Coordinates of C-alpha atoms in Angstrom, one line a residue:
X15 CA 93.5 185.3 -60.3
X16 CA 91.5 182.6 -58.5
X17 CA 91.3 178.9 -59.2
X18 CA 87.8 179.6 -60.4
X19 CA 89.1 182.2 -62.9
X20 CA 91.6 179.8 -64.2
X21 CA 89.0 177.0 -64.6
X22 CA 86.6 179.3 -66.4
X23 CA 89.3 180.5 -68.7
X24 CA 90.4 177.0 -69.4
X25 CA 87.0 175.8 -70.7
X26 CA 86.6 178.8 -73.0
X27 CA 83.2 179.0 -74.9
X28 CA 81.6 176.3 -72.6
X29 CA 81.1 178.9 -69.9
X30 CA 79.1 181.5 -71.9
X31 CA 77.2 178.6 -73.6
X32 CA 75.9 178.0 -70.1
X33 CA 75.6 181.5 -68.6
X34 CA 74.3 183.1 -71.8
X35 CA 72.1 180.2 -72.9
X36 CA 68.9 180.9 -74.8
X37 CA 67.0 180.0 -71.6
X38 CA 68.8 182.7 -69.7
X39 CA 68.3 185.4 -72.3
X40 CA 64.6 184.7 -72.5
X41 CA 64.3 184.6 -68.7
X42 CA 66.0 188.0 -68.5
X43 CA 63.9 189.5 -71.2
X44 CA 60.7 188.2 -69.5
X45 CA 59.8 186.3 -72.7
X46 CA 60.4 182.8 -71.4
X47 CA 57.1 180.9 -71.6
X48 CA 55.7 180.2 -68.1
X49 CA 55.3 176.5 -68.8
X50 CA 59.0 176.3 -69.6
X51 CA 59.9 178.1 -66.4
X52 CA 57.5 175.9 -64.4
X53 CA 59.1 172.8 -65.7
X54 CA 62.5 174.2 -65.0
X55 CA 61.7 175.2 -61.4
X56 CA 60.2 171.8 -60.5
X57 CA 63.3 170.1 -61.8
X58 CA 65.6 172.6 -60.1
X59 CA 63.9 171.9 -56.8
X60 CA 64.7 168.2 -57.3
X61 CA 68.2 169.2 -58.4
X62 CA 68.7 171.2 -55.1
X63 CA 67.7 168.2 -53.1
X64 CA 70.6 166.3 -54.6
X65 CA 72.9 169.3 -54.2
X66 CA 72.0 169.4 -50.5
X67 CA 73.1 165.7 -50.3
X68 CA 76.4 166.7 -52.1
X69 CA 77.1 169.4 -49.5
X70 CA 76.3 166.9 -46.7
X71 CA 78.8 164.7 -48.4
X72 CA 81.3 167.6 -48.3
X73 CA 80.8 167.7 -44.5
X74 CA 81.5 164.0 -44.3
X75 CA 84.6 164.2 -46.4
X76 CA 86.0 167.2 -44.4
X77 CA 88.9 166.7 -42.2
X78 CA 88.7 169.9 -40.1
X79 CA 86.0 171.6 -38.1
X80 CA 86.4 174.7 -40.3
X81 CA 85.6 172.7 -43.4
X82 CA 82.6 171.0 -41.7
X83 CA 81.3 174.5 -40.7
X84 CA 81.8 175.7 -44.3
X85 CA 79.9 172.7 -45.7
X86 CA 77.1 173.4 -43.2
X87 CA 76.8 177.0 -44.3
X88 CA 76.7 175.9 -47.9
X89 CA 74.0 173.4 -47.1
X90 CA 72.0 176.0 -45.3
X91 CA 72.2 178.3 -48.3
X92 CA 70.8 175.5 -50.5
X93 CA 67.9 174.8 -48.1
X94 CA 67.1 178.5 -48.1
X95 CA 67.1 178.5 -51.9
X96 CA 64.5 175.7 -51.9
X97 CA 62.1 178.1 -50.1
X98 CA 61.9 180.2 -53.3
X99 CA 60.9 177.1 -55.3
X100 CA 58.3 176.1 -52.8
X101 CA 56.8 179.6 -52.8
X102 CA 56.5 179.8 -56.5
X103 CA 55.2 176.3 -57.1
X104 CA 52.7 176.8 -54.3
X105 CA 51.4 179.9 -56.1
X106 CA 50.8 177.6 -59.2
X107 CA 48.8 175.2 -57.1
X108 CA 51.5 172.6 -56.7
X109 CA 51.4 171.1 -53.2
X110 CA 54.7 170.4 -51.4
X111 CA 53.9 166.7 -51.5
X112 CA 53.3 166.8 -55.3
X113 CA 56.6 168.7 -55.7
X114 CA 58.5 166.0 -53.8
X115 CA 56.9 163.2 -55.8
X116 CA 57.8 164.8 -59.2
X117 CA 60.0 162.5 -61.3
X118 CA 63.5 163.6 -62.1
X119 CA 64.2 164.1 -65.8
X120 CA 67.3 162.8 -67.6
X121 CA 69.4 166.0 -67.4
X122 CA 68.6 166.4 -63.8
X123 CA 69.8 162.9 -63.0
X124 CA 72.9 163.3 -65.2
X125 CA 74.1 166.4 -63.5
X126 CA 73.3 165.7 -59.9
X127 CA 74.7 162.2 -60.0
X128 CA 77.8 163.4 -61.7
X129 CA 78.5 165.8 -58.9
X130 CA 77.8 163.1 -56.3
X131 CA 80.1 160.7 -58.1
X132 CA 82.9 163.3 -58.2
X133 CA 82.5 163.7 -54.4
X134 CA 82.5 159.9 -53.8
X135 CA 85.4 159.1 -56.1
X136 CA 87.5 162.3 -55.6
X137 CA 88.6 164.5 -52.8
X138 CA 86.9 167.6 -51.4
X139 CA 88.4 169.9 -54.1
X140 CA 87.0 167.6 -56.8
X141 CA 83.6 167.8 -55.3
X142 CA 83.6 171.6 -54.9
X143 CA 84.9 172.1 -58.5
X144 CA 81.9 170.0 -59.6
X145 CA 79.5 172.2 -57.5
X146 CA 81.1 175.5 -58.6
X147 CA 79.3 176.1 -61.9
X148 CA 75.9 176.0 -60.1
X149 CA 76.6 178.3 -57.2
X150 CA 79.0 180.7 -58.8
X151 CA 77.4 180.6 -62.2
X152 CA 73.9 181.4 -60.9
X153 CA 75.4 184.4 -59.0
X154 CA 77.0 185.6 -62.2
X155 CA 73.7 185.2 -64.1
X156 CA 71.7 186.9 -61.4
X157 CA 74.0 189.9 -61.5
X158 CA 73.8 190.1 -65.3
X159 CA 70.0 189.9 -65.3
X160 CA 69.3 192.3 -62.4
X161 CA 69.3 195.5 -64.4
X162 CA 66.5 194.1 -66.6
X163 CA 64.5 193.3 -63.4
X164 CA 65.0 196.7 -62.0
X165 CA 64.0 198.5 -65.2
X166 CA 60.7 196.6 -65.4
X167 CA 58.4 196.6 -62.3
X168 CA 56.2 193.9 -63.8
X169 CA 59.0 191.5 -64.8
X170 CA 57.4 188.0 -64.6
X171 CA 60.6 186.5 -63.2
X172 CA 61.6 189.3 -60.8
X173 CA 61.6 187.1 -57.7
X174 CA 63.9 184.5 -59.3
X175 CA 66.3 187.1 -60.5
X176 CA 66.3 188.9 -57.2
X177 CA 67.1 185.7 -55.3
X178 CA 70.3 185.2 -57.3
X179 CA 71.3 188.8 -57.5
X180 CA 70.7 189.3 -53.8
X181 CA 73.3 189.7 -51.2
X182 CA 72.9 186.4 -49.5
X183 CA 73.4 184.4 -52.7
X184 CA 76.2 186.6 -53.9
X185 CA 78.0 186.1 -50.5
X186 CA 77.5 182.3 -50.9
X187 CA 79.1 182.5 -54.4
X188 CA 82.0 184.5 -53.1
X189 CA 82.5 182.0 -50.3
X190 CA 82.5 179.2 -53.0
X191 CA 85.3 181.0 -54.9
X192 CA 87.4 181.4 -51.8
X193 CA 86.7 177.8 -50.8
X194 CA 88.3 176.5 -54.0
X195 CA 91.5 178.5 -53.4
X196 CA 91.6 177.4 -49.8
X197 CA 91.2 173.7 -50.7
X198 CA 93.8 174.0 -53.5
X199 CA 96.3 175.5 -51.1
X200 CA 98.2 177.3 -53.8
X201 CA 98.6 177.3 -57.6
X202 CA 97.3 174.1 -59.3
X203 CA 99.2 173.0 -62.4
X204 CA 100.0 170.0 -64.5
X205 CA 97.9 166.8 -64.5
X206 CA 96.0 167.9 -61.4
X207 CA 94.8 171.1 -63.0
X208 CA 93.9 169.3 -66.2
X209 CA 91.8 166.8 -64.2
X210 CA 90.0 169.6 -62.4
X211 CA 89.3 171.3 -65.8
X212 CA 87.7 168.1 -67.0
X213 CA 85.4 168.1 -64.0
X214 CA 84.6 171.8 -64.3
X215 CA 83.9 171.5 -68.1
X216 CA 81.6 168.5 -67.6
X217 CA 79.6 170.2 -64.9
X218 CA 79.3 173.4 -66.9
X219 CA 78.0 171.5 -70.0
X220 CA 75.6 169.6 -67.8
X221 CA 74.3 173.0 -66.5
X222 CA 73.6 174.1 -70.1
X223 CA 71.9 170.8 -70.7
X224 CA 69.7 171.5 -67.8
X225 CA 68.5 174.8 -69.3
X226 CA 68.0 173.1 -72.6
X227 CA 65.9 170.4 -71.0
X228 CA 63.4 173.0 -69.8
X229 CA 63.3 174.7 -73.3
X230 CA 62.6 171.3 -74.9
X231 CA 59.8 170.5 -72.4
X232 CA 57.2 172.3 -74.5
X233 CA 58.5 171.5 -78.0

């Protein structure tokens, strides 16, 4: 069992409420309305900009070259992820400058600033626990939705699913799981574990709120 497994078990139903959210089900089925997906993707781009900052903060807070290199790799993976967003939004006629000027919505601000606050006020493990639901959760979702993509050549969200089911992102998620264990340095118990559970639960709930924000955008 990894620290990530322990954290996921500790928050119970909050994890599937995020990874099996209505947004995820509709995306996998290909029934998610395009305007909802478009709203989500613009906000997710802005979200990734702040997550890039969080990984840069991880490099700053690192005390070894190995941890700095690790943070650099995670940052590179996020920058690569933004290329998907720029490709898709460009295909809708949204220029890069317009994408960068888009206002952040409430759930976007709430989640990203929460992660940055965890990094500023806590240690490197606190920061990576706050980041974990995004990186590791999206890999889990990508894997779960990939069979639907493969069975439907005309799937409207095939490119998005392929990004998160793909080897590069799966490797990044595996590295994130291993990073938590390395930073923990052994079993985490007692008040320290409880505190990490609180961070992980809050970040997971904020992920679910991010999906819901997109669904509510056209209602």
